[in-house]
Amino acid sequence: MARIFSYIVHKDGVPDDSAAELLAAARQIDPNAPLTAVVCGFGSGLDRVCESLRPSYLEVWKIGAETLAYANAELIRKALVKVLPPQSVVLVPHDHFGIDLAPGLSIKLGAAFVSDVVGIEGLQSSTLNIVRQEFGGQVSAHMKCDVSSGAVVTVRPGAFKSLDAPGINGQVVDKSLEIGVPSAGRRYLQTVVAEAGDVDITKHAVLISIGRGIQDKENVAIAQELADAMGAAVSCSRPVVDAKWLEKSRQVGSSGKTVKPKVYLACGISGAFQHLAGIKGNPFIIAINKNPKAPIFHVADVGIVDDILEFIPELTNKVREMHSVSAK
Amino acid sequence: MEILVCARRVPDTSENEIALNSTANDIERDELVYSINEPDNYAVEEALQMVAKVGGNVTVVTVGGDDDEEILRREMAMGANHGVLITDDAFTGSDGRGIATILKAFVQKGNFDLILTGVQAEDGAAQVGGMLAAMLDYPFASLVNSIEIVDGKKLKISREIEGGNKEMSEIDLPCVLSIQTGINEPRYVGMRGIRAVASVPIPTYDATQLDLVPNTVGASAAKVKRVDYFMPTLGKGAEMLTGEREENIEKLLELVAAKGGLK
């Protein structure tokens, strides 16, 4: 049986949420396989992360080097290629780092690559049966992956329910001396923090969130009118920012803001997982979309199939009507 | 600067309702509208803006069939200097690695300083750019949302990371970058532009011309294969309001009020 590794993303000495999810994914590949965590980094933060993983993993492979203090995917790939044994199955979170690291890692390991996995249906000899999504989450697919020469698998954040640490007293194995001195053609300079916008969407209890279905910059006004009538704020999904119809600070999602409203009105939003990743705190989600197959309807509490360009103005009128009645 | 952009023609899923065909081995494609994969279009625009500053050529390449020529012409109408179609029956059933292998063979026939791809296509795999870079031993960056030319040897780029933050790096040329949507505002392409390039011959390459060994591409080489498609049943599923619009609005407002969302 191939050895299963979880690549642990971490920050400030604490493993990312994905660490416990990868544990769950690994268990679904093989409930009995010994699991190994791989952690790259530098200094005391790296040691704290390794220590915190001992209850979850039989072995924690620590790769420490000053050059790895910032997670540069090219340097980490070179380190992993030196350390990982042949036929390894390596799980990596499908986040901005995993997207950077994993495809190239699979080539250098001579391993199969399957990305953004949302389900694992077990291993039959050297065939791994998995589920992924295509067409923006509208369709799922069963896939077969030949892992006889190993595999690199990226796992969708949030798709696997975190597994509690099984309480094994794993050992930290220092692999730092095995990596040599990797160099990279890409060098990290700095991180530029996102600018605060005119409206802080993270502070609002009700969000009127618009997506591609708003169709035109002019139409953003109809969402703003509804928001004004309801005392809410307008947020959006990625295509609205790409089209420059709203500022980046209004974007909800893994590459935008994380919001925790009470009520989230998703208008013309398809519901890509990157968008849903930005909605926390279990709000009441109402989705309005003219495509009845839009993935947003899988996660919404209430759904309406309608054209938002007609629906929103009528909703606004109704809200105003209610206000004028209650004012009398 | 010689820039290669790897592009793909995909069904436009944002506006389409996707259904499965009768045997669930594919989606129902008859009614679908196809266009260039959106991030690939941003990549072409970025390439055009770069050569406008420093000179050079933009070549757009796709692996596919005759139908895929239309996106090459569209990108040539945008301003790309060349379109290239890589096509061979032997390529059918290639997985991501197979496509990257084909593109690598093409890259090695040319002399490109920079290779761009879109961040991902309709399968959401986000794999070919990173694989191609590793095969060529070129540096790679994914999710790129700005590019600045430093000199003939390197670029300054930013990547889109969590929370809208940007990770700035310097990267040596030649390199492969996967381009995120929103990096620029792709120019409009009118019918007139498309007509102007309608009769420009599009060169094609097959497996033999690219010196590709049969067992490295196509279905036989694929380590990853799709078994079937199915419609997802994720989460609890929404309670659908199926009344007239006015009824739905009233019900919606009742629910919002109950959740404390109306002032």
XYZ file of C-alpha atoms in Angstrom:
591
model
C 0.000 0.000 0.000
C 1.200 3.454 -0.961
C 2.082 5.769 1.843
C -0.374 8.679 2.305
C 0.915 12.164 3.078
C -0.977 15.310 4.040
C 0.693 18.574 3.125
C 0.002 20.954 6.011
C -0.574 24.632 5.257
C 0.005 26.746 8.359
C 0.323 30.299 9.567
C 1.677 31.837 12.773
C 2.432 28.423 14.257
C -1.092 27.073 13.735
C -2.218 24.553 11.089
C -4.841 25.752 8.624
C -8.412 24.333 8.869
C -7.513 22.193 5.856
C -5.193 20.057 8.010
C -8.094 18.320 9.797
C -9.986 18.021 6.492
C -7.050 16.295 4.783
C -7.010 13.845 7.661
C -10.634 13.000 6.877
C -9.876 12.680 3.163
C -6.896 10.413 3.854
C -9.070 8.144 6.022
C -11.509 7.778 3.134
C -8.725 6.620 0.840
C -7.725 3.937 3.303
C -9.059 3.838 6.881
C -6.118 1.739 8.054
C -3.136 3.268 6.272
C -0.556 4.957 8.489
C -0.724 8.675 7.787
C 2.126 11.113 7.612
C 1.956 14.893 7.775
C 4.532 16.957 5.892
C 5.227 20.437 7.185
C 7.587 22.962 5.627
C 8.642 26.220 7.218
C 11.163 27.703 9.578
C 11.721 28.480 13.231
C 9.597 28.094 16.333
C 6.310 28.441 14.402
C 7.195 25.318 12.417
C 7.967 23.427 15.645
C 4.621 24.429 17.158
C 2.751 23.237 14.064
C 4.577 19.899 14.088
C 3.882 19.419 17.786
C 0.153 20.163 17.330
C -0.130 17.455 14.647
C 1.237 14.614 16.785
C -2.196 13.533 18.075
C -3.395 13.207 14.449
C -0.530 11.664 12.514
C 1.671 8.651 13.150
C 4.595 10.629 11.805
C 5.072 14.346 11.255
C 7.819 15.080 8.745
C 9.368 18.423 9.505
C 11.235 20.236 6.741
C 12.809 23.363 8.178
C 14.963 25.841 6.291
C 15.320 29.595 6.341
C 14.536 29.685 2.606
C 11.175 28.039 3.386
C 10.135 30.691 5.933
C 7.770 31.984 3.256
C 5.823 29.246 1.441
C 7.329 29.539 -2.047
C 5.746 26.702 -4.031
C 8.777 26.164 -6.257
C 11.185 25.763 -3.328
C 8.755 23.533 -1.469
C 8.230 21.392 -4.561
C 11.966 20.847 -4.865
C 12.195 19.935 -1.173
C 9.269 17.502 -1.392
C 10.681 15.766 -4.457
C 13.847 14.979 -2.453
C 11.979 13.737 0.597
C 8.886 11.848 -0.595
C 9.296 8.129 -1.318
C 8.180 6.632 -4.680
C 4.449 5.876 -5.110
C 3.429 8.362 -2.424
C -0.138 9.630 -2.402
C 0.079 13.308 -1.437
C -2.948 15.327 -0.339
C -2.771 19.110 -0.696
C -5.508 21.693 -0.001
C -6.974 23.176 -3.208
C -6.238 26.768 -2.204
C -3.995 29.373 -3.820
C -0.936 27.548 -2.516
C -2.090 24.096 -3.616
C -2.924 25.404 -7.096
C 0.621 26.780 -7.241
C 2.358 23.654 -5.949
C 0.458 20.529 -6.870
C 0.420 20.247 -10.710
C 4.193 20.695 -10.993
C 4.778 18.388 -8.026
C 2.867 15.609 -9.765
C 5.080 15.944 -12.847
C 8.295 15.886 -10.844
C 7.121 12.863 -8.832
C 5.936 11.069 -11.989
C 2.604 10.750 -10.214
C -1.010 11.079 -11.326
C -2.721 14.390 -10.595
C -6.310 14.984 -9.715
C -7.467 18.334 -8.449
C -10.246 19.953 -6.458
C -11.613 16.657 -5.171
C -14.934 16.868 -3.307
C -15.433 13.170 -2.541
C -13.372 10.007 -2.176
C -14.969 6.626 -2.740
C -12.033 4.463 -1.775
C -9.096 2.662 -3.231
C -9.390 -0.581 -5.206
C -5.922 -2.051 -5.716
C -4.202 0.848 -7.500
C -7.318 2.707 -8.629
C -8.506 5.622 -6.538
C -12.193 6.435 -7.065
C -12.982 10.065 -6.555
C -15.650 12.692 -7.172
C -15.033 16.154 -8.543
C -17.123 18.887 -10.103
C -17.080 20.501 -13.515
C -18.881 23.358 -15.269
C -18.809 25.670 -12.286
C -20.267 23.072 -9.927
C -23.320 22.366 -12.068
C -22.255 18.784 -12.814
C -20.348 16.207 -10.768
C -18.105 13.501 -12.183
C -16.868 10.125 -10.976
C -13.192 9.818 -11.818
C -10.709 6.957 -11.721
C -7.124 7.754 -10.917
C -4.299 5.261 -11.428
C -2.088 5.672 -8.367
C 0.373 2.889 -9.194
C 3.124 5.474 -9.619
C 1.776 7.689 -6.845
C -0.668 10.572 -6.931
C -0.988 14.211 -5.996
C -4.552 15.028 -4.998
C -5.788 18.521 -4.191
C -8.779 18.575 -1.857
C -11.479 21.242 -1.943
C -11.524 23.255 1.298
C -14.693 22.543 3.250
C -15.668 19.465 1.221
C -14.551 17.011 3.916
C -15.788 17.309 7.472
C -12.851 17.894 9.807
C -11.812 14.810 11.702
C -10.980 15.067 15.380
C -7.468 14.023 16.234
C -7.529 10.279 16.963
C -5.116 10.888 19.838
C -2.189 8.858 18.573
C 1.104 9.999 19.958
C 2.913 10.457 16.650
C 6.557 11.364 16.349
C 8.160 14.321 14.645
C 10.807 13.234 12.125
C 13.213 15.939 11.037
C 13.837 15.694 7.283
C 15.478 19.106 6.971
C 18.909 17.776 6.069
C 17.608 15.793 3.103
C 16.507 18.721 0.950
C 19.862 20.264 0.027
C 19.796 23.953 -0.880
C 16.961 24.492 -3.372
C 16.871 27.674 -5.441
C 13.934 29.148 -7.346
C 13.281 31.200 -10.456
C 10.524 32.955 -8.551
C 11.364 35.016 -5.488
C 8.855 36.349 -2.964
C 9.017 40.086 -2.409
C 6.120 41.126 -0.183
C 2.416 40.806 0.497
C 0.221 43.779 -0.327
C -2.799 43.819 1.966
C -6.180 44.525 0.371
C -7.429 48.080 0.661
C -10.408 48.769 2.896
C -13.355 49.890 0.794
C -16.044 52.522 1.213
C -18.426 50.002 2.800
C -17.388 47.274 5.238
C -19.507 44.306 4.148
C -18.218 42.221 7.055
C -20.152 44.402 9.497
C -23.628 44.109 7.949
C -26.438 41.823 9.151
C -28.109 41.754 5.745
C -26.247 41.529 2.445
C -27.748 41.966 -0.997
C -25.140 40.077 -2.963
C -25.044 40.281 -6.748
C -23.360 38.068 -9.318
C -22.949 37.787 -13.058
C -26.738 37.860 -13.414
C -26.734 41.619 -12.785
C -25.429 41.824 -16.378
C -24.443 45.471 -16.521
C -22.850 48.173 -14.419
C -26.011 50.282 -14.721
C -27.993 47.533 -12.997
C -25.931 47.657 -9.811
C -28.146 50.599 -8.850
C -31.210 48.368 -8.504
C -29.396 46.253 -5.919
C -28.291 49.409 -4.109
C -31.876 50.660 -4.012
C -33.017 47.398 -2.428
C -30.148 47.571 0.054
C -31.086 51.162 0.940
C -34.705 50.182 1.468
C -33.723 47.252 3.692
C -30.881 48.937 5.556
C -28.495 46.426 4.017
C -25.236 46.591 2.074
C -24.442 45.431 -1.451
C -21.796 42.738 -1.803
C -20.936 40.642 -4.849
C -19.245 37.623 -6.370
C -16.089 37.604 -8.462
C -17.440 38.344 -11.983
C -18.846 41.678 -10.775
C -15.398 42.756 -9.577
C -13.683 41.389 -12.704
C -15.994 43.564 -14.782
C -15.100 46.547 -12.538
C -18.765 47.114 -11.625
C -17.937 47.105 -7.903
C -14.766 47.489 -5.854
C -12.779 44.427 -4.762
C -13.681 45.277 -1.143
C -17.277 44.236 -1.918
C -16.327 40.728 -3.037
C -17.377 37.761 -0.894
C -15.206 34.663 -1.291
C -11.882 32.981 -0.666
C -10.093 35.702 -2.595
C -12.354 38.403 -1.170
C -13.980 39.035 2.196
C -15.340 36.533 4.684
C -18.774 37.699 5.838
C -21.070 36.580 8.657
C -24.459 38.188 8.004
C -27.807 37.018 9.392
C -29.425 37.088 5.970
C -27.684 36.655 2.632
C -29.667 37.420 -0.502
C -27.749 35.862 -3.408
C -29.000 37.523 -6.599
C -27.817 36.090 -9.910
C -24.960 34.275 -8.187
C -24.206 30.772 -9.482
C -22.539 29.644 -6.255
C -18.967 28.672 -7.091
C -17.270 27.094 -4.076
C -14.752 29.948 -3.910
C -17.677 32.303 -3.348
C -19.409 30.084 -0.784
C -16.135 29.803 1.140
C -16.551 33.465 2.082
C -19.977 32.992 3.709
C -19.628 31.951 7.339
C -21.747 31.868 10.471
C -24.590 29.885 8.882
C -26.716 32.794 7.620
C -30.185 32.389 6.168
C -29.439 32.233 2.434
C -32.028 33.197 -0.139
C -31.023 32.561 -3.743
C -32.645 34.125 -6.775
C -31.346 32.863 -10.095
C -32.919 32.247 -13.472
C -30.965 29.001 -13.896
C -32.777 26.303 -11.855
C -29.594 24.194 -11.957
C -27.419 26.893 -10.386
C -25.327 25.288 -7.609
C -26.356 28.077 -5.210
C -29.691 26.272 -4.816
C -27.890 23.351 -3.161
C -26.736 25.508 -0.286
C -29.490 28.115 -0.039
C -32.318 27.827 2.507
C -34.832 29.286 0.108
C -34.642 29.477 -3.676
C -36.574 31.391 -6.319
C -36.116 30.851 -10.046
C -36.583 34.299 -11.538
C -34.853 37.075 -13.440
C -33.261 39.312 -10.821
C -33.505 42.369 -13.074
C -37.280 42.146 -12.791
C -37.505 40.585 -9.355
C -35.312 43.014 -7.394
C -37.148 46.237 -8.358
C -40.491 44.662 -7.432
C -39.037 43.484 -4.137
C -37.729 46.992 -3.480
C -41.152 48.489 -4.142
C -42.734 46.031 -1.747
C -40.233 46.851 1.012
C -40.855 50.591 0.526
C -44.604 49.984 0.614
C -44.251 48.159 3.934
C -42.223 51.036 5.361
C -44.768 53.638 4.287
C -47.607 51.567 5.778
C -45.820 51.126 9.094
C -44.964 54.852 9.146
C -48.643 55.828 9.001
C 8.895 39.590 -26.324
C 7.504 36.386 -27.859
C 4.439 35.352 -25.904
C 2.488 32.129 -26.268
C -1.043 31.931 -24.882
C -2.602 28.485 -24.442
C -6.353 28.756 -24.888
C -9.359 26.495 -24.973
C -12.850 26.625 -26.411
C -15.436 25.752 -23.769
C -19.199 25.783 -23.364
C -20.281 29.005 -21.712
C -21.657 27.618 -18.462
C -22.433 30.922 -16.798
C -25.543 31.463 -18.887
C -26.374 27.859 -19.697
C -28.296 25.221 -17.867
C -26.212 22.063 -18.074
C -27.929 18.683 -18.499
C -26.520 15.200 -18.924
C -26.880 13.155 -22.091
C -28.778 9.860 -22.050
C -25.781 7.721 -21.063
C -24.293 10.314 -18.677
C -20.886 9.952 -20.338
C -21.054 13.585 -21.360
C -23.157 16.693 -20.936
C -25.838 17.528 -23.506
C -23.874 19.761 -25.847
C -26.233 20.389 -28.766
C -27.792 23.583 -27.448
C -24.718 25.030 -25.783
C -22.996 28.213 -26.831
C -19.228 27.890 -26.983
C -16.674 30.605 -26.496
C -13.091 31.052 -25.435
C -12.474 30.064 -21.820
C -12.845 33.355 -19.952
C -9.474 33.460 -18.124
C -7.731 32.588 -21.419
C -9.230 35.705 -22.964
C -7.785 37.809 -20.133
C -4.424 36.110 -20.800
C -4.535 37.130 -24.467
C -5.402 40.723 -23.527
C -2.503 40.802 -21.063
C -0.127 39.484 -23.733
C -1.335 42.121 -26.206
C -0.762 44.883 -23.657
C 2.752 43.604 -22.968
C 3.839 43.489 -26.616
C 2.293 46.929 -27.121
C 4.826 48.190 -24.556
C 7.965 46.278 -25.504
C 7.300 44.867 -28.969
C 7.083 41.240 -30.002
C 4.399 38.782 -31.022
C 1.463 37.026 -29.461
C 0.708 33.468 -30.581
C -2.475 31.750 -29.432
C -2.435 27.950 -29.486
C -5.145 25.421 -28.783
C -5.258 21.636 -28.707
C -8.484 20.439 -30.279
C -10.322 20.032 -33.557
C -11.639 22.082 -36.478
C -14.417 23.623 -34.358
C -11.811 25.179 -32.102
C -10.457 27.371 -34.908
C -13.150 29.923 -34.121
C -11.552 30.964 -30.848
C -8.179 31.353 -32.551
C -9.765 33.689 -35.089
C -11.526 35.586 -32.341
C -8.241 36.159 -30.505
C -6.526 37.125 -33.776
C -9.297 39.664 -34.308
C -8.381 41.000 -30.853
C -4.836 41.495 -32.079
C -2.960 38.216 -31.636
C -0.398 37.831 -34.428
C -0.730 34.090 -34.916
C -3.169 31.290 -34.175
C -2.053 27.660 -34.131
C -4.234 24.565 -33.994
C -2.699 21.383 -32.605
C -4.860 18.503 -33.717
C -4.557 14.727 -34.009
C -6.908 11.819 -33.343
C -4.170 10.403 -31.137
C -4.749 13.266 -28.672
C -8.339 12.251 -27.890
C -8.817 11.317 -24.240
C -5.672 13.067 -23.011
C -5.692 14.024 -19.348
C -4.080 17.221 -18.047
C -0.640 15.680 -18.247
C -1.294 14.630 -21.848
C -2.296 18.178 -22.844
C 0.762 19.589 -21.070
C 2.950 17.050 -22.917
C 1.517 18.167 -26.264
C 2.017 21.854 -25.430
C 5.559 21.208 -24.239
C 6.396 19.664 -27.627
C 5.003 22.759 -29.350
C 6.851 25.178 -27.039
C 10.110 23.427 -27.855
C 9.544 24.075 -31.570
C 9.449 27.814 -30.930
C 11.327 30.445 -29.026
C 8.926 31.872 -26.476
C 9.926 34.183 -23.633
C 6.653 33.861 -21.799
C 3.807 31.349 -21.768
C 0.395 32.279 -20.417
C -2.615 30.100 -19.661
C -5.933 30.882 -18.051
C -6.109 29.899 -14.399
C -8.588 27.129 -15.109
C -11.077 25.884 -17.701
C -14.540 24.367 -17.445
C -13.283 21.294 -15.597
C -11.887 23.543 -12.857
C -8.688 21.504 -12.674
C -6.206 24.418 -12.879
C -3.482 21.986 -13.885
C -1.987 22.422 -17.365
C 0.087 25.574 -16.753
C 1.836 24.224 -13.671
C 2.477 20.880 -15.359
C 3.848 22.510 -18.498
C 6.206 24.679 -16.437
C 7.511 21.659 -14.516
C 8.048 19.707 -17.752
C 10.019 22.623 -19.231
C 11.803 23.372 -15.935
C 10.515 26.948 -16.168
C 9.401 28.922 -13.111
C 5.616 29.082 -12.640
C 3.088 31.259 -10.887
C -0.646 30.658 -10.665
C -3.550 33.089 -10.113
C -1.528 35.996 -11.507
C -3.393 39.308 -11.329
C -0.733 41.804 -12.374
C 2.406 41.713 -14.515
C 5.089 44.353 -14.783
C 8.025 43.937 -17.155
C 11.233 44.638 -15.218
C 13.670 43.943 -18.060
C 14.265 41.300 -20.726
C 15.129 38.753 -18.068
C 12.458 39.056 -15.432
C 8.953 40.167 -14.493
C 7.391 41.498 -11.329
C 4.074 39.780 -10.754
C 1.359 39.544 -8.157
C -0.758 36.539 -7.274
C -4.245 36.622 -5.854
C -4.115 35.067 -2.387
C -6.618 34.923 0.482
C -8.712 37.884 1.548
C -8.025 39.931 -1.576
C -4.351 40.280 -0.621
C -1.648 40.227 -3.266
C 1.550 38.228 -3.109
C 4.276 40.076 -5.009
C 7.161 38.152 -6.549
C 9.913 38.481 -9.076
C 10.083 35.720 -11.672
C 12.755 34.848 -14.239
C 11.992 34.513 -17.929
C 11.165 32.288 -19.624
C 8.322 31.292 -17.333
C 4.728 30.084 -17.312
C 1.993 32.152 -15.675
C -1.638 31.206 -15.145
C -3.785 34.305 -15.447
C -6.698 35.148 -13.160
C -9.796 36.929 -14.441
C -9.971 40.648 -13.668
C -6.266 41.292 -14.404
C -7.305 43.698 -17.183
C -10.322 44.696 -19.248
C -10.293 42.567 -22.407
C -11.017 44.623 -25.505
C -14.205 44.210 -27.438
C -14.175 42.144 -30.602
C -16.659 43.151 -33.274
C -17.936 41.187 -36.243
C -15.859 43.389 -38.466
C -12.650 42.321 -36.744
C -13.609 38.664 -37.019
C -14.382 39.058 -40.735
C -10.982 40.671 -41.296
C -9.190 37.501 -40.151
C -11.743 35.022 -41.498
C -9.542 33.837 -44.358
C -6.141 33.974 -42.659
C -4.757 30.428 -42.840
C -4.313 28.773 -39.436
C -1.304 26.453 -39.306
C -1.869 23.039 -37.755
C 0.462 20.592 -36.069
C -0.102 16.882 -35.529
C 1.632 14.298 -33.342
C 4.227 13.455 -35.993
C 5.161 17.091 -36.593
C 5.602 17.539 -32.856
C 7.664 14.329 -32.534
C 5.224 13.004 -29.969
C 5.524 9.338 -29.098
C 2.051 7.724 -29.167
C 2.034 6.264 -25.638
C 2.720 9.634 -23.964
C -0.562 11.299 -24.947
C -4.199 10.363 -25.536
C -6.450 7.976 -23.650
C -3.876 5.190 -23.299
C -1.481 7.465 -21.421
C -4.120 9.070 -19.200
C -3.753 8.210 -15.513
C -6.944 10.076 -14.746
C -10.182 9.101 -16.481
C -13.767 10.203 -16.096
C -16.189 7.329 -15.510
C -19.420 9.308 -15.802
C -21.179 12.514 -14.938
C -24.008 12.871 -12.442
C -26.071 15.714 -11.089
C -24.789 16.765 -7.674
C -26.888 16.496 -4.538
C -24.860 18.621 -2.205
C -26.152 20.110 1.004
C -29.728 20.142 2.130
C -31.100 21.836 -0.991
C -33.196 24.972 -0.937
C -36.913 25.105 -0.300
C -38.043 26.434 -3.687
C -40.722 29.103 -3.797
C -42.698 28.305 -6.909
C -45.579 30.757 -6.745
C -46.205 33.876 -8.794
C -43.566 36.573 -8.374
C -45.722 38.669 -6.055
C -46.394 35.681 -3.786
C -42.716 34.804 -3.723
C -41.815 38.341 -2.743
C -44.277 38.299 0.157
C -43.059 34.949 1.380
C -39.450 36.067 1.040
C -40.099 39.185 3.107
C -41.858 37.164 5.812
C -38.832 34.900 6.033
C -36.385 37.794 6.093
C -38.405 39.512 8.813
C -38.483 36.290 10.850
C -34.684 36.152 10.680
C -34.429 39.712 11.909
C -33.353 41.030 8.543
C -35.954 43.796 8.183
C -35.762 47.037 10.037
